[in-house]
Amino acid sequence: MDVIGPIIAVAGTVFIALFVSIFVIEEGVRRGMRKARAEERAELADMEAFENDEEHVD
């Protein structure tokens, strides 16, 4: 019965490590999505500015 304590300690440590890693991965995905949306908005703004410049040239 002296084995139960270390098993519970290891299981708790593994659970906490999994929880933290999932949180870190989720935050990384959020930042990546935010960055991708910002880049897409910047690209669309550049395209719109280019179209507006072409309209003024004519």
JSON list of N, CA, C and O in Angstrom, two decimals:
[
{"chain": "A", "resi": 1, "resn": "MET", "atom": "N", "xyz": [0.80, -1.20, 0.00]},
{"chain": "A", "resi": 1, "resn": "MET", "atom": "CA", "xyz": [0.00, 0.00, 0.00]},
{"chain": "A", "resi": 1, "resn": "MET", "atom": "C", "xyz": [0.85, 1.27, 0.00]},
{"chain": "A", "resi": 1, "resn": "MET", "atom": "O", "xyz": [0.31, 2.35, -0.12]},
{"chain": "A", "resi": 2, "resn": "ASP", "atom": "N", "xyz": [2.12, 1.14, 0.14]},
{"chain": "A", "resi": 2, "resn": "ASP", "atom": "CA", "xyz": [3.00, 2.31, 0.11]},
{"chain": "A", "resi": 2, "resn": "ASP", "atom": "C", "xyz": [3.21, 2.81, -1.31]},
{"chain": "A", "resi": 2, "resn": "ASP", "atom": "O", "xyz": [3.86, 3.84, -1.51]},
{"chain": "A", "resi": 3, "resn": "VAL", "atom": "N", "xyz": [2.68, 2.10, -2.30]},
{"chain": "A", "resi": 3, "resn": "VAL", "atom": "CA", "xyz": [2.88, 2.46, -3.69]},
{"chain": "A", "resi": 3, "resn": "VAL", "atom": "C", "xyz": [1.85, 3.48, -4.16]},
{"chain": "A", "resi": 3, "resn": "VAL", "atom": "O", "xyz": [2.09, 4.24, -5.10]},
{"chain": "A", "resi": 4, "resn": "ILE", "atom": "N", "xyz": [0.72, 3.57, -3.49]},
{"chain": "A", "resi": 4, "resn": "ILE", "atom": "CA", "xyz": [-0.38, 4.42, -3.95]},
{"chain": "A", "resi": 4, "resn": "ILE", "atom": "C", "xyz": [0.00, 5.90, -3.92]},
{"chain": "A", "resi": 4, "resn": "ILE", "atom": "O", "xyz": [-0.33, 6.65, -4.84]},
{"chain": "A", "resi": 5, "resn": "GLY", "atom": "N", "xyz": [0.72, 6.36, -2.93]},
{"chain": "A", "resi": 5, "resn": "GLY", "atom": "CA", "xyz": [1.10, 7.78, -2.82]},
{"chain": "A", "resi": 5, "resn": "GLY", "atom": "C", "xyz": [1.92, 8.25, -4.00]},
{"chain": "A", "resi": 5, "resn": "GLY", "atom": "O", "xyz": [1.58, 9.25, -4.65]},
{"chain": "A", "resi": 6, "resn": "PRO", "atom": "N", "xyz": [3.02, 7.55, -4.34]},
{"chain": "A", "resi": 6, "resn": "PRO", "atom": "CA", "xyz": [3.80, 7.98, -5.51]},
{"chain": "A", "resi": 6, "resn": "PRO", "atom": "C", "xyz": [3.03, 7.89, -6.82]},
{"chain": "A", "resi": 6, "resn": "PRO", "atom": "O", "xyz": [3.20, 8.75, -7.70]},
{"chain": "A", "resi": 7, "resn": "ILE", "atom": "N", "xyz": [2.15, 6.91, -6.94]},
{"chain": "A", "resi": 7, "resn": "ILE", "atom": "CA", "xyz": [1.34, 6.78, -8.17]},
{"chain": "A", "resi": 7, "resn": "ILE", "atom": "C", "xyz": [0.43, 8.00, -8.30]},
{"chain": "A", "resi": 7, "resn": "ILE", "atom": "O", "xyz": [0.29, 8.59, -9.39]},
{"chain": "A", "resi": 8, "resn": "ILE", "atom": "N", "xyz": [-0.20, 8.40, -7.22]},
{"chain": "A", "resi": 8, "resn": "ILE", "atom": "CA", "xyz": [-1.08, 9.57, -7.25]},
{"chain": "A", "resi": 8, "resn": "ILE", "atom": "C", "xyz": [-0.27, 10.83, -7.55]},
{"chain": "A", "resi": 8, "resn": "ILE", "atom": "O", "xyz": [-0.71, 11.69, -8.33]},
{"chain": "A", "resi": 9, "resn": "ALA", "atom": "N", "xyz": [0.92, 10.93, -7.00]},
{"chain": "A", "resi": 9, "resn": "ALA", "atom": "CA", "xyz": [1.77, 12.09, -7.25]},
{"chain": "A", "resi": 9, "resn": "ALA", "atom": "C", "xyz": [2.17, 12.17, -8.72]},
{"chain": "A", "resi": 9, "resn": "ALA", "atom": "O", "xyz": [2.11, 13.24, -9.34]},
{"chain": "A", "resi": 10, "resn": "VAL", "atom": "N", "xyz": [2.55, 11.03, -9.30]},
{"chain": "A", "resi": 10, "resn": "VAL", "atom": "CA", "xyz": [2.93, 11.00, -10.72]},
{"chain": "A", "resi": 10, "resn": "VAL", "atom": "C", "xyz": [1.73, 11.31, -11.59]},
{"chain": "A", "resi": 10, "resn": "VAL", "atom": "O", "xyz": [1.83, 12.10, -12.55]},
{"chain": "A", "resi": 11, "resn": "ALA", "atom": "N", "xyz": [0.57, 10.73, -11.26]},
{"chain": "A", "resi": 11, "resn": "ALA", "atom": "CA", "xyz": [-0.64, 10.99, -12.06]},
{"chain": "A", "resi": 11, "resn": "ALA", "atom": "C", "xyz": [-1.02, 12.46, -11.99]},
{"chain": "A", "resi": 11, "resn": "ALA", "atom": "O", "xyz": [-1.39, 13.06, -13.01]},
{"chain": "A", "resi": 12, "resn": "GLY", "atom": "N", "xyz": [-0.91, 13.06, -10.83]},
{"chain": "A", "resi": 12, "resn": "GLY", "atom": "CA", "xyz": [-1.22, 14.49, -10.70]},
{"chain": "A", "resi": 12, "resn": "GLY", "atom": "C", "xyz": [-0.26, 15.36, -11.49]},
{"chain": "A", "resi": 12, "resn": "GLY", "atom": "O", "xyz": [-0.67, 16.31, -12.15]},
{"chain": "A", "resi": 13, "resn": "THR", "atom": "N", "xyz": [1.01, 14.99, -11.45]},
{"chain": "A", "resi": 13, "resn": "THR", "atom": "CA", "xyz": [2.01, 15.75, -12.20]},
{"chain": "A", "resi": 13, "resn": "THR", "atom": "C", "xyz": [1.76, 15.64, -13.70]},
{"chain": "A", "resi": 13, "resn": "THR", "atom": "O", "xyz": [1.83, 16.64, -14.43]},
{"chain": "A", "resi": 14, "resn": "VAL", "atom": "N", "xyz": [1.43, 14.45, -14.16]},
{"chain": "A", "resi": 14, "resn": "VAL", "atom": "CA", "xyz": [1.14, 14.26, -15.59]},
{"chain": "A", "resi": 14, "resn": "VAL", "atom": "C", "xyz": [-0.10, 15.04, -15.99]},
{"chain": "A", "resi": 14, "resn": "VAL", "atom": "O", "xyz": [-0.13, 15.68, -17.05]},
{"chain": "A", "resi": 15, "resn": "PHE", "atom": "N", "xyz": [-1.12, 15.02, -15.15]},
{"chain": "A", "resi": 15, "resn": "PHE", "atom": "CA", "xyz": [-2.35, 15.77, -15.44]},
{"chain": "A", "resi": 15, "resn": "PHE", "atom": "C", "xyz": [-2.06, 17.26, -15.55]},
{"chain": "A", "resi": 15, "resn": "PHE", "atom": "O", "xyz": [-2.51, 17.93, -16.49]},
{"chain": "A", "resi": 16, "resn": "ILE", "atom": "N", "xyz": [-1.31, 17.79, -14.62]},
{"chain": "A", "resi": 16, "resn": "ILE", "atom": "CA", "xyz": [-0.98, 19.22, -14.65]},
{"chain": "A", "resi": 16, "resn": "ILE", "atom": "C", "xyz": [-0.14, 19.56, -15.88]},
{"chain": "A", "resi": 16, "resn": "ILE", "atom": "O", "xyz": [-0.37, 20.56, -16.55]},
{"chain": "A", "resi": 17, "resn": "ALA", "atom": "N", "xyz": [0.81, 18.68, -16.21]},
{"chain": "A", "resi": 17, "resn": "ALA", "atom": "CA", "xyz": [1.65, 18.92, -17.39]},
{"chain": "A", "resi": 17, "resn": "ALA", "atom": "C", "xyz": [0.81, 18.92, -18.67]},
{"chain": "A", "resi": 17, "resn": "ALA", "atom": "O", "xyz": [1.00, 19.76, -19.55]},
{"chain": "A", "resi": 18, "resn": "LEU", "atom": "N", "xyz": [-0.13, 18.00, -18.77]},
{"chain": "A", "resi": 18, "resn": "LEU", "atom": "CA", "xyz": [-1.01, 17.96, -19.94]},
{"chain": "A", "resi": 18, "resn": "LEU", "atom": "C", "xyz": [-1.88, 19.20, -20.02]},
{"chain": "A", "resi": 18, "resn": "LEU", "atom": "O", "xyz": [-2.07, 19.79, -21.08]},
{"chain": "A", "resi": 19, "resn": "PHE", "atom": "N", "xyz": [-2.43, 19.60, -18.89]},
{"chain": "A", "resi": 19, "resn": "PHE", "atom": "CA", "xyz": [-3.28, 20.79, -18.86]},
{"chain": "A", "resi": 19, "resn": "PHE", "atom": "C", "xyz": [-2.50, 22.03, -19.29]},
{"chain": "A", "resi": 19, "resn": "PHE", "atom": "O", "xyz": [-2.97, 22.82, -20.11]},
{"chain": "A", "resi": 20, "resn": "VAL", "atom": "N", "xyz": [-1.30, 22.19, -18.77]},
{"chain": "A", "resi": 20, "resn": "VAL", "atom": "CA", "xyz": [-0.48, 23.36, -19.12]},
{"chain": "A", "resi": 20, "resn": "VAL", "atom": "C", "xyz": [-0.09, 23.31, -20.59]},
{"chain": "A", "resi": 20, "resn": "VAL", "atom": "O", "xyz": [-0.15, 24.33, -21.28]},
{"chain": "A", "resi": 21, "resn": "SER", "atom": "N", "xyz": [0.28, 22.14, -21.10]},
{"chain": "A", "resi": 21, "resn": "SER", "atom": "CA", "xyz": [0.69, 22.06, -22.51]},
{"chain": "A", "resi": 21, "resn": "SER", "atom": "C", "xyz": [-0.49, 22.34, -23.43]},
{"chain": "A", "resi": 21, "resn": "SER", "atom": "O", "xyz": [-0.33, 23.01, -24.45]},
{"chain": "A", "resi": 22, "resn": "ILE", "atom": "N", "xyz": [-1.68, 21.88, -23.07]},
{"chain": "A", "resi": 22, "resn": "ILE", "atom": "CA", "xyz": [-2.86, 22.18, -23.89]},
{"chain": "A", "resi": 22, "resn": "ILE", "atom": "C", "xyz": [-3.12, 23.68, -23.89]},
{"chain": "A", "resi": 22, "resn": "ILE", "atom": "O", "xyz": [-3.42, 24.28, -24.93]},
{"chain": "A", "resi": 23, "resn": "PHE", "atom": "N", "xyz": [-3.00, 24.32, -22.73]},
{"chain": "A", "resi": 23, "resn": "PHE", "atom": "CA", "xyz": [-3.20, 25.76, -22.65]},
{"chain": "A", "resi": 23, "resn": "PHE", "atom": "C", "xyz": [-2.18, 26.51, -23.51]},
{"chain": "A", "resi": 23, "resn": "PHE", "atom": "O", "xyz": [-2.53, 27.44, -24.23]},
{"chain": "A", "resi": 24, "resn": "VAL", "atom": "N", "xyz": [-0.94, 26.09, -23.45]},
{"chain": "A", "resi": 24, "resn": "VAL", "atom": "CA", "xyz": [0.12, 26.74, -24.22]},
{"chain": "A", "resi": 24, "resn": "VAL", "atom": "C", "xyz": [-0.12, 26.57, -25.72]},
{"chain": "A", "resi": 24, "resn": "VAL", "atom": "O", "xyz": [0.01, 27.52, -26.51]},
{"chain": "A", "resi": 25, "resn": "ILE", "atom": "N", "xyz": [-0.51, 25.37, -26.13]},
{"chain": "A", "resi": 25, "resn": "ILE", "atom": "CA", "xyz": [-0.78, 25.12, -27.55]},
{"chain": "A", "resi": 25, "resn": "ILE", "atom": "C", "xyz": [-1.97, 25.96, -28.01]},
{"chain": "A", "resi": 25, "resn": "ILE", "atom": "O", "xyz": [-1.94, 26.57, -29.09]},
{"chain": "A", "resi": 26, "resn": "GLU", "atom": "N", "xyz": [-3.01, 26.02, -27.20]},
{"chain": "A", "resi": 26, "resn": "GLU", "atom": "CA", "xyz": [-4.19, 26.80, -27.56]},
{"chain": "A", "resi": 26, "resn": "GLU", "atom": "C", "xyz": [-3.85, 28.27, -27.72]},
{"chain": "A", "resi": 26, "resn": "GLU", "atom": "O", "xyz": [-4.29, 28.93, -28.66]},
{"chain": "A", "resi": 27, "resn": "GLU", "atom": "N", "xyz": [-3.05, 28.80, -26.81]},
{"chain": "A", "resi": 27, "resn": "GLU", "atom": "CA", "xyz": [-2.65, 30.20, -26.89]},
{"chain": "A", "resi": 27, "resn": "GLU", "atom": "C", "xyz": [-1.80, 30.45, -28.14]},
{"chain": "A", "resi": 27, "resn": "GLU", "atom": "O", "xyz": [-1.94, 31.48, -28.81]},
{"chain": "A", "resi": 28, "resn": "GLY", "atom": "N", "xyz": [-0.94, 29.50, -28.49]},
{"chain": "A", "resi": 28, "resn": "GLY", "atom": "CA", "xyz": [-0.14, 29.62, -29.70]},
{"chain": "A", "resi": 28, "resn": "GLY", "atom": "C", "xyz": [-1.01, 29.64, -30.95]},
{"chain": "A", "resi": 28, "resn": "GLY", "atom": "O", "xyz": [-0.77, 30.41, -31.88]},
{"chain": "A", "resi": 29, "resn": "VAL", "atom": "N", "xyz": [-2.04, 28.79, -30.96]},
{"chain": "A", "resi": 29, "resn": "VAL", "atom": "CA", "xyz": [-2.96, 28.76, -32.10]},
{"chain": "A", "resi": 29, "resn": "VAL", "atom": "C", "xyz": [-3.71, 30.08, -32.20]},
{"chain": "A", "resi": 29, "resn": "VAL", "atom": "O", "xyz": [-3.88, 30.63, -33.29]},
{"chain": "A", "resi": 30, "resn": "ARG", "atom": "N", "xyz": [-4.14, 30.60, -31.05]},
{"chain": "A", "resi": 30, "resn": "ARG", "atom": "CA", "xyz": [-4.84, 31.90, -31.07]},
{"chain": "A", "resi": 30, "resn": "ARG", "atom": "C", "xyz": [-3.96, 33.00, -31.63]},
{"chain": "A", "resi": 30, "resn": "ARG", "atom": "O", "xyz": [-4.39, 33.80, -32.45]},
{"chain": "A", "resi": 31, "resn": "ARG", "atom": "N", "xyz": [-2.71, 33.03, -31.17]},
{"chain": "A", "resi": 31, "resn": "ARG", "atom": "CA", "xyz": [-1.80, 34.07, -31.68]},
{"chain": "A", "resi": 31, "resn": "ARG", "atom": "C", "xyz": [-1.55, 33.90, -33.17]},
{"chain": "A", "resi": 31, "resn": "ARG", "atom": "O", "xyz": [-1.48, 34.88, -33.92]},
{"chain": "A", "resi": 32, "resn": "GLY", "atom": "N", "xyz": [-1.41, 32.66, -33.60]},
{"chain": "A", "resi": 32, "resn": "GLY", "atom": "CA", "xyz": [-1.21, 32.39, -35.02]},
{"chain": "A", "resi": 32, "resn": "GLY", "atom": "C", "xyz": [-2.39, 32.84, -35.86]},
{"chain": "A", "resi": 32, "resn": "GLY", "atom": "O", "xyz": [-2.23, 33.42, -36.93]},
{"chain": "A", "resi": 33, "resn": "MET", "atom": "N", "xyz": [-3.60, 32.55, -35.36]},
{"chain": "A", "resi": 33, "resn": "MET", "atom": "CA", "xyz": [-4.80, 32.96, -36.09]},
{"chain": "A", "resi": 33, "resn": "MET", "atom": "C", "xyz": [-4.90, 34.49, -36.12]},
{"chain": "A", "resi": 33, "resn": "MET", "atom": "O", "xyz": [-5.26, 35.07, -37.14]},
{"chain": "A", "resi": 34, "resn": "ARG", "atom": "N", "xyz": [-4.58, 35.13, -35.00]},
{"chain": "A", "resi": 34, "resn": "ARG", "atom": "CA", "xyz": [-4.62, 36.59, -34.96]},
{"chain": "A", "resi": 34, "resn": "ARG", "atom": "C", "xyz": [-3.64, 37.19, -35.96]},
{"chain": "A", "resi": 34, "resn": "ARG", "atom": "O", "xyz": [-3.95, 38.14, -36.68]},
{"chain": "A", "resi": 35, "resn": "LYS", "atom": "N", "xyz": [-2.44, 36.61, -36.02]},
{"chain": "A", "resi": 35, "resn": "LYS", "atom": "CA", "xyz": [-1.42, 37.10, -36.94]},
{"chain": "A", "resi": 35, "resn": "LYS", "atom": "C", "xyz": [-1.86, 36.88, -38.39]},
{"chain": "A", "resi": 35, "resn": "LYS", "atom": "O", "xyz": [-1.70, 37.76, -39.23]},
{"chain": "A", "resi": 36, "resn": "ALA", "atom": "N", "xyz": [-2.45, 35.73, -38.66]},
{"chain": "A", "resi": 36, "resn": "ALA", "atom": "CA", "xyz": [-2.91, 35.44, -40.02]},
{"chain": "A", "resi": 36, "resn": "ALA", "atom": "C", "xyz": [-4.02, 36.41, -40.44]},
{"chain": "A", "resi": 36, "resn": "ALA", "atom": "O", "xyz": [-4.04, 36.90, -41.57]},
{"chain": "A", "resi": 37, "resn": "ARG", "atom": "N", "xyz": [-4.94, 36.70, -39.53]},
{"chain": "A", "resi": 37, "resn": "ARG", "atom": "CA", "xyz": [-6.02, 37.65, -39.86]},
{"chain": "A", "resi": 37, "resn": "ARG", "atom": "C", "xyz": [-5.45, 39.04, -40.09]},
{"chain": "A", "resi": 37, "resn": "ARG", "atom": "O", "xyz": [-5.90, 39.76, -41.00]},
{"chain": "A", "resi": 38, "resn": "ALA", "atom": "N", "xyz": [-4.47, 39.43, -39.29]},
{"chain": "A", "resi": 38, "resn": "ALA", "atom": "CA", "xyz": [-3.87, 40.76, -39.47]},
{"chain": "A", "resi": 38, "resn": "ALA", "atom": "C", "xyz": [-3.16, 40.85, -40.82]},
{"chain": "A", "resi": 38, "resn": "ALA", "atom": "O", "xyz": [-3.27, 41.86, -41.52]},
{"chain": "A", "resi": 39, "resn": "GLU", "atom": "N", "xyz": [-2.45, 39.79, -41.18]},
{"chain": "A", "resi": 39, "resn": "GLU", "atom": "CA", "xyz": [-1.77, 39.78, -42.48]},
{"chain": "A", "resi": 39, "resn": "GLU", "atom": "C", "xyz": [-2.78, 39.81, -43.62]},
{"chain": "A", "resi": 39, "resn": "GLU", "atom": "O", "xyz": [-2.57, 40.50, -44.62]},
{"chain": "A", "resi": 40, "resn": "GLU", "atom": "N", "xyz": [-3.88, 39.09, -43.46]},
{"chain": "A", "resi": 40, "resn": "GLU", "atom": "CA", "xyz": [-4.91, 39.08, -44.51]},
{"chain": "A", "resi": 40, "resn": "GLU", "atom": "C", "xyz": [-5.54, 40.46, -44.65]},
{"chain": "A", "resi": 40, "resn": "GLU", "atom": "O", "xyz": [-5.76, 40.95, -45.76]},
{"chain": "A", "resi": 41, "resn": "ARG", "atom": "N", "xyz": [-5.82, 41.12, -43.50]},
{"chain": "A", "resi": 41, "resn": "ARG", "atom": "CA", "xyz": [-6.38, 42.47, -43.56]},
{"chain": "A", "resi": 41, "resn": "ARG", "atom": "C", "xyz": [-5.41, 43.44, -44.22]},
{"chain": "A", "resi": 41, "resn": "ARG", "atom": "O", "xyz": [-5.81, 44.29, -45.01]},
{"chain": "A", "resi": 42, "resn": "ALA", "atom": "N", "xyz": [-4.14, 43.31, -43.92]},
{"chain": "A", "resi": 42, "resn": "ALA", "atom": "CA", "xyz": [-3.14, 44.19, -44.51]},
{"chain": "A", "resi": 42, "resn": "ALA", "atom": "C", "xyz": [-3.06, 43.96, -46.02]},
{"chain": "A", "resi": 42, "resn": "ALA", "atom": "O", "xyz": [-2.96, 44.92, -46.80]},
{"chain": "A", "resi": 43, "resn": "GLU", "atom": "N", "xyz": [-3.12, 42.70, -46.42]},
{"chain": "A", "resi": 43, "resn": "GLU", "atom": "CA", "xyz": [-3.07, 42.39, -47.86]},
{"chain": "A", "resi": 43, "resn": "GLU", "atom": "C", "xyz": [-4.30, 42.95, -48.58]},
{"chain": "A", "resi": 43, "resn": "GLU", "atom": "O", "xyz": [-4.18, 43.53, -49.66]},
{"chain": "A", "resi": 44, "resn": "LEU", "atom": "N", "xyz": [-5.47, 42.80, -47.97]},
{"chain": "A", "resi": 44, "resn": "LEU", "atom": "CA", "xyz": [-6.68, 43.34, -48.58]},
{"chain": "A", "resi": 44, "resn": "LEU", "atom": "C", "xyz": [-6.62, 44.87, -48.67]},
{"chain": "A", "resi": 44, "resn": "LEU", "atom": "O", "xyz": [-7.05, 45.46, -49.66]},
{"chain": "A", "resi": 45, "resn": "ALA", "atom": "N", "xyz": [-6.08, 45.50, -47.64]},
{"chain": "A", "resi": 45, "resn": "ALA", "atom": "CA", "xyz": [-5.95, 46.95, -47.66]},
{"chain": "A", "resi": 45, "resn": "ALA", "atom": "C", "xyz": [-4.98, 47.39, -48.76]},
{"chain": "A", "resi": 45, "resn": "ALA", "atom": "O", "xyz": [-5.23, 48.37, -49.46]},
{"chain": "A", "resi": 46, "resn": "ASP", "atom": "N", "xyz": [-3.90, 46.65, -48.94]},
{"chain": "A", "resi": 46, "resn": "ASP", "atom": "CA", "xyz": [-2.95, 46.97, -50.01]},
{"chain": "A", "resi": 46, "resn": "ASP", "atom": "C", "xyz": [-3.61, 46.82, -51.38]},
{"chain": "A", "resi": 46, "resn": "ASP", "atom": "O", "xyz": [-3.42, 47.65, -52.26]},
{"chain": "A", "resi": 47, "resn": "MET", "atom": "N", "xyz": [-4.38, 45.76, -51.54]},
{"chain": "A", "resi": 47, "resn": "MET", "atom": "CA", "xyz": [-5.06, 45.53, -52.82]},
{"chain": "A", "resi": 47, "resn": "MET", "atom": "C", "xyz": [-6.07, 46.63, -53.09]},
{"chain": "A", "resi": 47, "resn": "MET", "atom": "O", "xyz": [-6.18, 47.14, -54.22]},
{"chain": "A", "resi": 48, "resn": "GLU", "atom": "N", "xyz": [-6.80, 47.03, -52.05]},
{"chain": "A", "resi": 48, "resn": "GLU", "atom": "CA", "xyz": [-7.79, 48.09, -52.22]},
{"chain": "A", "resi": 48, "resn": "GLU", "atom": "C", "xyz": [-7.10, 49.42, -52.54]},
{"chain": "A", "resi": 48, "resn": "GLU", "atom": "O", "xyz": [-7.57, 50.18, -53.40]},
{"chain": "A", "resi": 49, "resn": "ALA", "atom": "N", "xyz": [-6.00, 49.70, -51.88]},
{"chain": "A", "resi": 49, "resn": "ALA", "atom": "CA", "xyz": [-5.26, 50.94, -52.16]},
{"chain": "A", "resi": 49, "resn": "ALA", "atom": "C", "xyz": [-4.73, 50.93, -53.59]},
{"chain": "A", "resi": 49, "resn": "ALA", "atom": "O", "xyz": [-4.77, 51.95, -54.28]},
{"chain": "A", "resi": 50, "resn": "PHE", "atom": "N", "xyz": [-4.26, 49.77, -54.05]},
{"chain": "A", "resi": 50, "resn": "PHE", "atom": "CA", "xyz": [-3.76, 49.66, -55.42]},
{"chain": "A", "resi": 50, "resn": "PHE", "atom": "C", "xyz": [-4.89, 49.89, -56.41]},
{"chain": "A", "resi": 50, "resn": "PHE", "atom": "O", "xyz": [-4.72, 50.59, -57.40]},
{"chain": "A", "resi": 51, "resn": "GLU", "atom": "N", "xyz": [-6.06, 49.33, -56.14]},
{"chain": "A", "resi": 51, "resn": "GLU", "atom": "CA", "xyz": [-7.21, 49.54, -57.03]},
{"chain": "A", "resi": 51, "resn": "GLU", "atom": "C", "xyz": [-7.62, 51.01, -57.05]},
{"chain": "A", "resi": 51, "resn": "GLU", "atom": "O", "xyz": [-7.95, 51.55, -58.10]},
{"chain": "A", "resi": 52, "resn": "ASN", "atom": "N", "xyz": [-7.58, 51.65, -55.90]},
{"chain": "A", "resi": 52, "resn": "ASN", "atom": "CA", "xyz": [-7.93, 53.07, -55.84]},
{"chain": "A", "resi": 52, "resn": "ASN", "atom": "C", "xyz": [-6.92, 53.90, -56.61]},
{"chain": "A", "resi": 52, "resn": "ASN", "atom": "O", "xyz": [-7.29, 54.88, -57.26]},
{"chain": "A", "resi": 53, "resn": "ASP", "atom": "N", "xyz": [-5.64, 53.54, -56.54]},
{"chain": "A", "resi": 53, "resn": "ASP", "atom": "CA", "xyz": [-4.62, 54.25, -57.29]},
{"chain": "A", "resi": 53, "resn": "ASP", "atom": "C", "xyz": [-4.84, 54.09, -58.79]},
{"chain": "A", "resi": 53, "resn": "ASP", "atom": "O", "xyz": [-4.67, 55.05, -59.54]},
{"chain": "A", "resi": 54, "resn": "GLU", "atom": "N", "xyz": [-5.23, 52.90, -59.22]},
{"chain": "A", "resi": 54, "resn": "GLU", "atom": "CA", "xyz": [-5.48, 52.67, -60.65]},
{"chain": "A", "resi": 54, "resn": "GLU", "atom": "C", "xyz": [-6.65, 53.51, -61.12]},
{"chain": "A", "resi": 54, "resn": "GLU", "atom": "O", "xyz": [-6.63, 54.04, -62.23]},
{"chain": "A", "resi": 55, "resn": "GLU", "atom": "N", "xyz": [-7.69, 53.67, -60.29]},
{"chain": "A", "resi": 55, "resn": "GLU", "atom": "CA", "xyz": [-8.85, 54.46, -60.67]},
{"chain": "A", "resi": 55, "resn": "GLU", "atom": "C", "xyz": [-8.47, 55.93, -60.85]},
{"chain": "A", "resi": 55, "resn": "GLU", "atom": "O", "xyz": [-8.97, 56.61, -61.74]},
{"chain": "A", "resi": 56, "resn": "HIS", "atom": "N", "xyz": [-7.57, 56.43, -60.04]},
{"chain": "A", "resi": 56, "resn": "HIS", "atom": "CA", "xyz": [-7.17, 57.83, -60.13]},
{"chain": "A", "resi": 56, "resn": "HIS", "atom": "C", "xyz": [-6.27, 58.08, -61.34]},
{"chain": "A", "resi": 56, "resn": "HIS", "atom": "O", "xyz": [-6.23, 59.19, -61.84]},
{"chain": "A", "resi": 57, "resn": "VAL", "atom": "N", "xyz": [-5.56, 57.06, -61.80]},
{"chain": "A", "resi": 57, "resn": "VAL", "atom": "CA", "xyz": [-4.66, 57.24, -62.93]},
{"chain": "A", "resi": 57, "resn": "VAL", "atom": "C", "xyz": [-5.44, 57.43, -64.22]},
{"chain": "A", "resi": 57, "resn": "VAL", "atom": "O", "xyz": [-5.10, 58.21, -65.06]},
{"chain": "A", "resi": 58, "resn": "ASP", "atom": "N", "xyz": [-6.55, 56.69, -64.32]},
{"chain": "A", "resi": 58, "resn": "ASP", "atom": "CA", "xyz": [-7.36, 56.78, -65.55]},
{"chain": "A", "resi": 58, "resn": "ASP", "atom": "C", "xyz": [-8.00, 58.11, -65.63]},
{"chain": "A", "resi": 58, "resn": "ASP", "atom": "O", "xyz": [-8.08, 59.02, -66.09]}
]
